[in-house]
Amino acid sequence: MKYVPFYDPRKSYEENFKYGPFGAFSIQKKEPQYEFLGQKVYLPFGIANGPLINGNFVKAALDNGFDLVEYKDVRSKKFTCKPFPNVIPVAAKSDISLRAAKKGLIQAKDFKNVVTIADSFGIPSMDPDFWQKDITAAVKYAKKGQVVIGGIQGTIQKSGGFDAYVQDFIIVARLLKETGVKIIELNLSCPNEGVTNLLCFDYKRSVIVAEKVKNEIGNIPLLIKIAYFFDNTALTKLVQGIGNIVQGISAINTIPSKVFKNKKHSLRAFPDKGRLWSGTSGHGIKWAGVEMVEKLKKLREKNNLHFSIVGIGGVMTTEDYREYKEVGADAVMSATGAIWNPFLAQEIKNAL
């Protein structure tokens, strides 16, 4: 990787003093050139919902030049993480097809040169007494041209059915609004009580949840995060039903995959019960993220809608960022790529 030094040794001390800093630091001198959901940013690029698990992680991301950063999903009550291990390297150097994911991927020996991972966390959350204070502080870490996004995760209740599930979303939205976040993302790529295992695939219930949350948060822009849709009819119904409610759609979340320790598929990578399937992210799923951005752009135009599109999935390099932008993403976010390369935002800014 090649960087531009922020103190330019080819210039005099006086020139550096007057015109510096240069390189990645220089962008901070200018006014933000982009707008995303009403917020001015230096670059519509950042870290997606997932790896920024508390305010310390958010601050580090902001300090390293990621201008859109999302505080990982929070819930209405404390929710414990699934047992360790939670992240496993996957032996995949090319695209992971849906067929391959269903058949089963193989665990890599180590994280050296990792490009694709599988994760199994269970969407943990601290209790609201902690995360409200933590997010309030995290929002203040953002400098000019940067935005902190808050993520919402609903929790299925022991009684009350779908109505209680919706009410839980509303409670989290109300608490999150109080933190001062500028944008809220609603995670619809999560388990639900419907006829499918992801809420976003149940478009009628997704519309209900989005409407209720939007009513609760008022003028705060609302994003929804969805999974990869192989069923174009189902995606069309979701977009038509929700496109005038939300201000943006993020795609994609992970690709669900089976992961094994060996080629015989006799040993699970995540050993305990209920974790045969996990979420796969990184380079291997970029094809799915790019394809979804293209689909969303076409549906937005066809239905005369105006939501923004956030491209997520396999963003590891500057070229990945460019590809997402070229196919129609208004903003781009990374998770796996950013974890393994904390200078990714600076690299992209330098290249652009």
mmCIF file of C-alpha atoms in Angstrom:
data_model
loop_
_atom_site.group_PDB
_atom_site.id
_atom_site.type_symbol
_atom_site.label_atom_id
_atom_site.label_comp_id
_atom_site.label_asym_id
_atom_site.label_seq_id
_atom_site.Cartn_x
_atom_site.Cartn_y
_atom_site.Cartn_z
ATOM 1 C CA MET A 1 0.000 0.000 0.000
ATOM 2 C CA LYS A 2 1.204 3.494 -0.808
ATOM 3 C CA TYR A 3 0.494 6.539 1.330
ATOM 4 C CA VAL A 4 0.964 10.251 0.842
ATOM 5 C CA PRO A 5 2.888 11.666 3.849
ATOM 6 C CA PHE A 6 0.906 14.258 5.794
ATOM 7 C CA TYR A 7 4.152 16.233 6.276
ATOM 8 C CA ASP A 8 5.576 16.544 2.774
ATOM 9 C CA PRO A 9 9.393 16.307 2.895
ATOM 10 C CA ARG A 10 9.562 17.653 -0.649
ATOM 11 C CA LYS A 11 8.267 20.986 0.585
ATOM 12 C CA SER A 12 9.838 23.475 2.950
ATOM 13 C CA TYR A 13 8.856 23.797 6.588
ATOM 14 C CA GLU A 14 7.144 27.082 5.744
ATOM 15 C CA GLU A 15 5.132 25.479 2.918
ATOM 16 C CA ASN A 16 4.072 22.610 5.151
ATOM 17 C CA PHE A 17 3.086 25.073 7.858
ATOM 18 C CA LYS A 18 0.996 27.159 5.462
ATOM 19 C CA TYR A 19 -0.536 24.523 3.182
ATOM 20 C CA GLY A 20 -0.327 21.258 5.143
ATOM 21 C CA PRO A 21 -1.222 18.716 6.237
ATOM 22 C CA PHE A 22 -1.343 16.619 3.078
ATOM 23 C CA GLY A 23 -2.448 13.111 2.144
ATOM 24 C CA ALA A 24 -5.216 11.575 4.208
ATOM 25 C CA PHE A 25 -4.988 14.389 6.736
ATOM 26 C CA SER A 26 -5.587 17.100 4.152
ATOM 27 C CA ILE A 27 -9.209 16.155 3.564
ATOM 28 C CA GLN A 28 -10.033 17.248 7.086
ATOM 29 C CA LYS A 29 -9.120 20.831 6.175
ATOM 30 C CA LYS A 30 -11.770 21.066 3.488
ATOM 31 C CA GLU A 31 -15.511 21.251 3.822
ATOM 32 C CA PRO A 32 -17.297 17.899 3.521
ATOM 33 C CA GLN A 33 -18.142 17.327 -0.134
ATOM 34 C CA TYR A 34 -20.805 14.635 0.148
ATOM 35 C CA GLU A 35 -24.257 14.392 1.695
ATOM 36 C CA PHE A 36 -25.811 11.236 3.087
ATOM 37 C CA LEU A 37 -29.338 11.316 4.519
ATOM 38 C CA GLY A 38 -29.025 15.005 5.321
ATOM 39 C CA GLN A 39 -25.568 14.726 6.909
ATOM 40 C CA LYS A 40 -22.453 16.240 5.349
ATOM 41 C CA VAL A 41 -19.561 13.772 5.185
ATOM 42 C CA TYR A 42 -16.081 13.794 3.716
ATOM 43 C CA LEU A 43 -16.618 10.415 2.083
ATOM 44 C CA PRO A 44 -19.765 8.247 2.087
ATOM 45 C CA PHE A 45 -17.811 5.293 3.390
ATOM 46 C CA GLY A 46 -17.628 3.633 6.762
ATOM 47 C CA ILE A 47 -18.011 0.583 8.958
ATOM 48 C CA ALA A 48 -21.225 -1.395 8.846
ATOM 49 C CA ASN A 49 -23.283 -2.845 11.663
ATOM 50 C CA GLY A 50 -21.264 -5.520 13.441
ATOM 51 C CA PRO A 51 -17.676 -4.925 14.558
ATOM 52 C CA LEU A 52 -18.133 -1.624 16.451
ATOM 53 C CA ILE A 53 -19.385 -3.201 19.660
ATOM 54 C CA ASN A 54 -19.006 -0.186 21.985
ATOM 55 C CA GLY A 55 -17.988 3.462 22.092
ATOM 56 C CA ASN A 56 -14.263 2.709 22.181
ATOM 57 C CA PHE A 57 -14.536 0.915 18.847
ATOM 58 C CA VAL A 58 -16.631 3.767 17.420
ATOM 59 C CA LYS A 59 -14.063 6.367 18.458
ATOM 60 C CA ALA A 60 -11.210 4.358 16.944
ATOM 61 C CA ALA A 61 -13.093 4.060 13.654
ATOM 62 C CA LEU A 62 -13.796 7.787 13.525
ATOM 63 C CA ASP A 63 -10.183 8.600 14.372
ATOM 64 C CA ASN A 64 -9.032 6.420 11.479
ATOM 65 C CA GLY A 65 -11.094 8.309 8.923
ATOM 66 C CA PHE A 66 -14.252 6.198 8.614
ATOM 67 C CA ASP A 67 -16.948 8.840 8.236
ATOM 68 C CA LEU A 68 -20.050 6.634 8.517
ATOM 69 C CA VAL A 69 -19.809 4.378 11.558
ATOM 70 C CA GLU A 70 -22.501 2.219 13.070
ATOM 71 C CA TYR A 71 -22.753 1.277 16.716
ATOM 72 C CA LYS A 72 -23.684 -2.400 16.730
ATOM 73 C CA ASP A 73 -27.358 -3.315 17.204
ATOM 74 C CA VAL A 74 -28.807 -2.701 20.646
ATOM 75 C CA ARG A 75 -31.789 -4.350 22.342
ATOM 76 C CA SER A 76 -34.365 -3.497 24.999
ATOM 77 C CA LYS A 77 -32.592 -5.725 27.529
ATOM 78 C CA LYS A 78 -29.242 -7.437 27.979
ATOM 79 C CA PHE A 79 -28.700 -10.298 25.565
ATOM 80 C CA THR A 80 -25.682 -12.573 25.997
ATOM 81 C CA CYS A 81 -23.251 -13.510 23.252
ATOM 82 C CA LYS A 82 -23.006 -17.070 22.000
ATOM 83 C CA PRO A 83 -20.010 -19.039 23.343
ATOM 84 C CA PHE A 84 -16.498 -18.609 21.955
ATOM 85 C CA PRO A 85 -15.395 -19.003 19.191
ATOM 86 C CA ASN A 86 -17.475 -16.391 17.422
ATOM 87 C CA VAL A 87 -15.390 -15.771 14.287
ATOM 88 C CA ILE A 88 -13.847 -18.485 12.103
ATOM 89 C CA PRO A 89 -11.697 -18.084 8.970
ATOM 90 C CA VAL A 90 -13.150 -19.717 5.863
ATOM 91 C CA ALA A 91 -11.094 -21.446 3.182
ATOM 92 C CA ALA A 92 -12.576 -19.567 0.238
ATOM 93 C CA LYS A 93 -10.540 -17.532 -2.247
ATOM 94 C CA SER A 94 -13.378 -16.884 -4.692
ATOM 95 C CA ASP A 95 -17.091 -16.142 -4.683
ATOM 96 C CA ILE A 96 -19.245 -18.206 -2.351
ATOM 97 C CA SER A 97 -22.348 -19.356 -4.182
ATOM 98 C CA LEU A 98 -25.621 -20.025 -2.405
ATOM 99 C CA ARG A 99 -25.245 -23.673 -3.373
ATOM 100 C CA ALA A 100 -21.773 -23.886 -1.813
ATOM 101 C CA ALA A 101 -23.008 -22.140 1.348
ATOM 102 C CA LYS A 102 -25.847 -24.641 1.699
ATOM 103 C CA LYS A 103 -23.569 -27.621 1.078
ATOM 104 C CA GLY A 104 -21.016 -26.413 3.598
ATOM 105 C CA LEU A 105 -17.799 -24.387 3.700
ATOM 106 C CA ILE A 106 -14.524 -25.509 5.230
ATOM 107 C CA GLN A 107 -12.705 -23.761 8.058
ATOM 108 C CA ALA A 108 -9.262 -22.371 7.199
ATOM 109 C CA LYS A 109 -6.256 -23.219 9.378
ATOM 110 C CA ASP A 110 -5.729 -19.662 10.623
ATOM 111 C CA PHE A 111 -6.513 -16.000 9.946
ATOM 112 C CA LYS A 112 -3.399 -15.446 7.822
ATOM 113 C CA ASN A 113 -4.345 -13.768 4.534
ATOM 114 C CA VAL A 114 -8.001 -14.078 5.505
ATOM 115 C CA VAL A 115 -10.532 -12.687 3.012
ATOM 116 C CA THR A 116 -13.713 -14.471 4.109
ATOM 117 C CA ILE A 117 -14.996 -15.284 7.589
ATOM 118 C CA ALA A 118 -17.965 -16.925 9.272
ATOM 119 C CA ASP A 119 -19.392 -15.434 12.443
ATOM 120 C CA SER A 120 -21.793 -16.584 15.134
ATOM 121 C CA PHE A 121 -22.542 -14.043 17.865
ATOM 122 C CA GLY A 122 -26.304 -14.163 18.298
ATOM 123 C CA ILE A 123 -26.600 -10.335 18.203
ATOM 124 C CA PRO A 124 -25.611 -9.666 21.834
ATOM 125 C CA SER A 125 -26.430 -6.411 23.583
ATOM 126 C CA MET A 126 -25.709 -4.720 26.876
ATOM 127 C CA ASP A 127 -28.688 -3.410 28.828
ATOM 128 C CA PRO A 128 -30.062 0.060 27.970
ATOM 129 C CA ASP A 129 -28.590 1.622 31.134
ATOM 130 C CA PHE A 130 -25.155 0.973 29.638
ATOM 131 C CA TRP A 131 -25.646 1.478 25.923
ATOM 132 C CA GLN A 132 -27.666 4.685 26.164
ATOM 133 C CA LYS A 133 -24.788 6.409 27.977
ATOM 134 C CA ASP A 134 -22.181 4.767 25.750
ATOM 135 C CA ILE A 135 -23.879 5.789 22.494
ATOM 136 C CA THR A 136 -24.518 9.323 23.766
ATOM 137 C CA ALA A 137 -20.778 9.659 24.351
ATOM 138 C CA ALA A 138 -19.940 7.972 21.033
ATOM 139 C CA VAL A 139 -22.077 10.446 19.078
ATOM 140 C CA LYS A 140 -19.929 13.267 20.468
ATOM 141 C CA TYR A 141 -16.748 11.609 19.171
ATOM 142 C CA ALA A 142 -17.801 12.382 15.610
ATOM 143 C CA LYS A 143 -15.912 15.306 14.126
ATOM 144 C CA LYS A 144 -16.990 17.515 11.242
ATOM 145 C CA GLY A 145 -17.906 15.365 8.272
ATOM 146 C CA GLN A 146 -18.603 12.246 10.328
ATOM 147 C CA VAL A 147 -21.806 10.531 11.460
ATOM 148 C CA VAL A 148 -22.606 7.889 14.084
ATOM 149 C CA ILE A 149 -25.455 5.542 13.167
ATOM 150 C CA GLY A 150 -27.371 3.520 15.740
ATOM 151 C CA GLY A 151 -28.651 0.005 15.039
ATOM 152 C CA ILE A 152 -31.897 -1.514 16.347
ATOM 153 C CA GLN A 153 -32.473 -5.204 17.021
ATOM 154 C CA GLY A 154 -35.884 -6.459 18.064
ATOM 155 C CA THR A 155 -36.211 -9.291 20.568
ATOM 156 C CA ILE A 156 -38.916 -11.942 20.329
ATOM 157 C CA GLN A 157 -40.966 -11.947 23.526
ATOM 158 C CA LYS A 158 -42.075 -15.034 25.482
ATOM 159 C CA SER A 159 -45.700 -13.979 25.128
ATOM 160 C CA GLY A 160 -47.748 -11.525 23.132
ATOM 161 C CA GLY A 161 -46.818 -12.766 19.673
ATOM 162 C CA PHE A 162 -45.992 -10.391 16.862
ATOM 163 C CA ASP A 163 -47.595 -7.379 18.591
ATOM 164 C CA ALA A 164 -45.179 -7.747 21.503
ATOM 165 C CA TYR A 165 -42.291 -8.108 19.048
ATOM 166 C CA VAL A 166 -43.276 -4.838 17.349
ATOM 167 C CA GLN A 167 -43.615 -3.104 20.702
ATOM 168 C CA ASP A 168 -40.077 -4.182 21.564
ATOM 169 C CA PHE A 169 -38.770 -2.501 18.402
ATOM 170 C CA ILE A 170 -40.601 0.677 19.398
ATOM 171 C CA ILE A 171 -39.069 0.655 22.882
ATOM 172 C CA VAL A 172 -35.543 0.322 21.490
ATOM 173 C CA ALA A 173 -36.219 3.064 18.940
ATOM 174 C CA ARG A 174 -37.408 5.408 21.691
ATOM 175 C CA LEU A 175 -34.342 4.746 23.831
ATOM 176 C CA LEU A 176 -31.968 5.063 20.876
ATOM 177 C CA LYS A 177 -33.517 8.349 19.786
ATOM 178 C CA GLU A 178 -32.636 9.798 23.205
ATOM 179 C CA THR A 179 -28.907 9.215 22.562
ATOM 180 C CA GLY A 180 -28.747 11.821 19.806
ATOM 181 C CA VAL A 181 -27.765 9.546 16.912
ATOM 182 C CA LYS A 182 -28.240 11.240 13.543
ATOM 183 C CA ILE A 183 -29.354 8.132 11.646
ATOM 184 C CA ILE A 184 -31.008 4.902 12.835
ATOM 185 C CA GLU A 185 -30.799 1.536 11.104
ATOM 186 C CA LEU A 186 -33.471 -1.097 11.605
ATOM 187 C CA ASN A 187 -32.154 -4.647 11.296
ATOM 188 C CA LEU A 188 -34.676 -6.638 9.283
ATOM 189 C CA SER A 189 -32.201 -9.383 8.402
ATOM 190 C CA CYS A 190 -32.816 -11.137 11.709
ATOM 191 C CA PRO A 191 -35.004 -13.991 13.066
ATOM 192 C CA ASN A 192 -38.695 -13.353 13.513
ATOM 193 C CA GLU A 193 -41.933 -15.137 14.334
ATOM 194 C CA GLY A 194 -43.251 -15.150 10.802
ATOM 195 C CA VAL A 195 -43.403 -17.889 8.231
ATOM 196 C CA THR A 196 -39.781 -17.278 7.253
ATOM 197 C CA ASN A 197 -36.612 -17.092 9.300
ATOM 198 C CA LEU A 198 -35.683 -13.539 8.334
ATOM 199 C CA LEU A 199 -37.941 -10.600 8.972
ATOM 200 C CA CYS A 200 -37.051 -8.888 5.675
ATOM 201 C CA PHE A 201 -38.470 -11.880 3.763
ATOM 202 C CA ASP A 202 -41.845 -11.251 5.421
ATOM 203 C CA TYR A 203 -42.590 -7.972 3.665
ATOM 204 C CA LYS A 204 -45.972 -7.333 5.319
ATOM 205 C CA ARG A 205 -44.532 -7.544 8.827
ATOM 206 C CA SER A 206 -41.426 -5.616 7.759
ATOM 207 C CA VAL A 207 -43.638 -2.739 6.637
ATOM 208 C CA ILE A 208 -45.485 -2.758 9.975
ATOM 209 C CA VAL A 209 -42.251 -2.677 11.980
ATOM 210 C CA ALA A 210 -40.734 0.058 9.795
ATOM 211 C CA GLU A 211 -43.863 2.229 10.072
ATOM 212 C CA LYS A 212 -43.979 1.913 13.851
ATOM 213 C CA VAL A 213 -40.286 2.661 14.273
ATOM 214 C CA LYS A 214 -40.416 5.619 11.883
ATOM 215 C CA ASN A 215 -43.371 7.082 13.753
ATOM 216 C CA GLU A 216 -41.389 6.768 16.979
ATOM 217 C CA ILE A 217 -38.153 8.391 15.755
ATOM 218 C CA GLY A 218 -39.809 11.212 13.808
ATOM 219 C CA ASN A 219 -37.424 13.229 11.628
ATOM 220 C CA ILE A 220 -34.398 11.004 12.212
ATOM 221 C CA PRO A 221 -33.612 9.237 8.899
ATOM 222 C CA LEU A 222 -34.363 5.511 8.977
ATOM 223 C CA LEU A 223 -32.336 2.846 7.214
ATOM 224 C CA ILE A 224 -33.320 -0.787 6.967
ATOM 225 C CA LYS A 225 -30.770 -3.571 6.616
ATOM 226 C CA ILE A 226 -31.788 -6.531 4.496
ATOM 227 C CA ALA A 227 -30.366 -9.858 3.383
ATOM 228 C CA TYR A 228 -29.621 -11.130 -0.114
ATOM 229 C CA PHE A 229 -32.829 -11.859 -2.060
ATOM 230 C CA PHE A 230 -32.700 -14.591 -4.696
ATOM 231 C CA ASP A 231 -36.466 -14.109 -5.111
ATOM 232 C CA ASN A 232 -36.930 -10.932 -7.145
ATOM 233 C CA THR A 233 -40.693 -10.948 -6.647
ATOM 234 C CA ALA A 234 -40.266 -10.914 -2.876
ATOM 235 C CA LEU A 235 -37.735 -8.068 -3.100
ATOM 236 C CA THR A 236 -40.080 -6.082 -5.323
ATOM 237 C CA LYS A 237 -42.927 -6.436 -2.815
ATOM 238 C CA LEU A 238 -40.676 -5.324 0.043
ATOM 239 C CA VAL A 239 -39.375 -2.266 -1.814
ATOM 240 C CA GLN A 240 -42.834 -1.247 -3.009
ATOM 241 C CA GLY A 241 -44.233 -1.591 0.504
ATOM 242 C CA ILE A 242 -41.424 0.069 2.421
ATOM 243 C CA GLY A 243 -39.790 2.426 -0.088
ATOM 244 C CA ASN A 244 -41.831 5.468 0.937
ATOM 245 C CA ILE A 245 -41.438 4.801 4.663
ATOM 246 C CA VAL A 246 -37.665 4.541 4.981
ATOM 247 C CA GLN A 247 -34.937 6.884 3.826
ATOM 248 C CA GLY A 248 -32.434 4.194 2.940
ATOM 249 C CA ILE A 249 -31.855 0.480 2.387
ATOM 250 C CA SER A 250 -28.601 -1.273 3.324
ATOM 251 C CA ALA A 251 -27.695 -4.483 1.544
ATOM 252 C CA ILE A 252 -26.479 -6.997 2.344
ATOM 253 C CA ASN A 253 -26.054 -8.700 5.651
ATOM 254 C CA THR A 254 -24.102 -11.966 5.686
ATOM 255 C CA ILE A 255 -24.788 -15.043 3.525
ATOM 256 C CA PRO A 256 -26.036 -17.898 5.765
ATOM 257 C CA SER A 257 -23.649 -20.849 5.456
ATOM 258 C CA LYS A 258 -22.850 -24.186 6.995
ATOM 259 C CA VAL A 259 -19.221 -24.333 8.136
ATOM 260 C CA PHE A 260 -17.276 -27.496 8.917
ATOM 261 C CA LYS A 261 -13.809 -28.213 10.233
ATOM 262 C CA ASN A 262 -13.117 -30.920 7.670
ATOM 263 C CA LYS A 263 -13.957 -31.831 4.094
ATOM 264 C CA LYS A 264 -15.946 -34.859 5.245
ATOM 265 C CA HIS A 265 -18.383 -32.487 6.969
ATOM 266 C CA SER A 266 -18.245 -34.612 10.094
ATOM 267 C CA LEU A 267 -17.089 -31.860 12.470
ATOM 268 C CA ARG A 268 -18.866 -28.541 12.848
ATOM 269 C CA ALA A 269 -16.746 -25.390 13.026
ATOM 270 C CA PHE A 270 -19.058 -23.965 15.706
ATOM 271 C CA PRO A 271 -19.451 -27.069 17.880
ATOM 272 C CA ASP A 272 -22.401 -26.384 20.157
ATOM 273 C CA LYS A 273 -26.016 -27.132 19.308
ATOM 274 C CA GLY A 274 -27.934 -24.751 17.066
ATOM 275 C CA ARG A 275 -24.873 -23.256 15.343
ATOM 276 C CA LEU A 276 -24.535 -25.357 12.219
ATOM 277 C CA TRP A 277 -25.471 -22.272 10.213
ATOM 278 C CA SER A 278 -23.567 -19.010 10.608
ATOM 279 C CA GLY A 279 -23.151 -15.740 8.718
ATOM 280 C CA THR A 280 -20.448 -15.543 6.052
ATOM 281 C CA SER A 281 -18.907 -12.201 5.151
ATOM 282 C CA GLY A 282 -15.883 -10.767 3.390
ATOM 283 C CA HIS A 283 -14.585 -11.080 -0.163
ATOM 284 C CA GLY A 284 -16.580 -14.220 -0.923
ATOM 285 C CA ILE A 285 -19.960 -12.464 -0.723
ATOM 286 C CA LYS A 286 -19.169 -9.255 -2.636
ATOM 287 C CA TRP A 287 -20.987 -10.557 -5.698
ATOM 288 C CA ALA A 288 -24.207 -10.718 -3.678
ATOM 289 C CA GLY A 289 -23.861 -7.197 -2.281
ATOM 290 C CA VAL A 290 -23.143 -5.712 -5.701
ATOM 291 C CA GLU A 291 -26.033 -7.599 -7.269
ATOM 292 C CA MET A 292 -28.431 -6.363 -4.602
ATOM 293 C CA VAL A 293 -27.380 -2.739 -5.109
ATOM 294 C CA GLU A 294 -28.094 -3.120 -8.824
ATOM 295 C CA LYS A 295 -31.511 -4.618 -8.093
ATOM 296 C CA LEU A 296 -32.399 -1.910 -5.584
ATOM 297 C CA LYS A 297 -31.400 0.845 -7.977
ATOM 298 C CA LYS A 298 -33.629 -0.573 -10.731
ATOM 299 C CA LEU A 299 -36.562 -0.951 -8.345
ATOM 300 C CA ARG A 300 -36.062 2.576 -7.027
ATOM 301 C CA GLU A 301 -36.215 3.991 -10.539
ATOM 302 C CA LYS A 302 -39.074 1.789 -11.721
ATOM 303 C CA ASN A 303 -41.260 2.689 -8.730
ATOM 304 C CA ASN A 304 -40.258 6.376 -8.614
ATOM 305 C CA LEU A 305 -38.873 6.087 -5.086
ATOM 306 C CA HIS A 306 -36.146 8.168 -3.482
ATOM 307 C CA PHE A 307 -34.462 6.077 -0.800
ATOM 308 C CA SER A 308 -30.675 5.968 -0.563
ATOM 309 C CA ILE A 309 -28.804 2.714 -1.149
ATOM 310 C CA VAL A 310 -25.946 1.527 1.081
ATOM 311 C CA GLY A 311 -23.753 -1.141 -0.473
ATOM 312 C CA ILE A 312 -22.251 -3.687 1.945
ATOM 313 C CA GLY A 313 -20.435 -6.952 1.421
ATOM 314 C CA GLY A 314 -16.839 -7.810 0.617
ATOM 315 C CA VAL A 315 -15.456 -4.271 0.519
ATOM 316 C CA MET A 316 -11.744 -4.902 1.001
ATOM 317 C CA THR A 317 -10.080 -2.399 -1.377
ATOM 318 C CA THR A 318 -10.499 0.945 -3.099
ATOM 319 C CA GLU A 319 -11.615 -0.877 -6.234
ATOM 320 C CA ASP A 320 -14.394 -2.566 -4.269
ATOM 321 C CA TYR A 321 -15.593 0.862 -3.113
ATOM 322 C CA ARG A 322 -15.535 2.143 -6.679
ATOM 323 C CA GLU A 323 -17.433 -0.866 -7.984
ATOM 324 C CA TYR A 324 -20.265 -0.359 -5.503
ATOM 325 C CA LYS A 325 -20.469 3.329 -6.373
ATOM 326 C CA GLU A 326 -20.518 2.587 -10.091
ATOM 327 C CA VAL A 327 -23.482 0.199 -9.820
ATOM 328 C CA GLY A 328 -25.546 2.704 -7.839
ATOM 329 C CA ALA A 329 -24.626 2.770 -4.148
ATOM 330 C CA ASP A 330 -25.054 6.186 -2.530
ATOM 331 C CA ALA A 331 -22.819 5.071 0.338
ATOM 332 C CA VAL A 332 -20.565 2.079 0.932
ATOM 333 C CA MET A 333 -19.693 0.300 4.168
ATOM 334 C CA SER A 334 -17.275 -2.432 5.163
ATOM 335 C CA ALA A 335 -17.022 -4.838 8.102
ATOM 336 C CA THR A 336 -14.586 -7.686 7.484
ATOM 337 C CA GLY A 337 -12.361 -5.521 5.284
ATOM 338 C CA ALA A 338 -12.223 -2.771 7.896
ATOM 339 C CA ILE A 339 -11.457 -5.207 10.727
ATOM 340 C CA TRP A 340 -8.351 -6.497 8.979
ATOM 341 C CA ASN A 341 -7.339 -3.152 7.473
ATOM 342 C CA PRO A 342 -8.004 -0.225 9.835
ATOM 343 C CA PHE A 343 -6.476 2.133 7.247
ATOM 344 C CA LEU A 344 -8.981 1.214 4.545
ATOM 345 C CA ALA A 345 -10.821 4.550 4.704
ATOM 346 C CA GLN A 346 -7.554 6.472 4.449
ATOM 347 C CA GLU A 347 -6.460 4.348 1.479
ATOM 348 C CA ILE A 348 -9.694 5.070 -0.348
ATOM 349 C CA LYS A 349 -9.467 8.787 0.394
ATOM 350 C CA ASN A 350 -5.874 8.860 -0.851
ATOM 351 C CA ALA A 351 -6.813 7.028 -4.035
ATOM 352 C CA LEU A 352 -9.739 9.347 -4.725
#
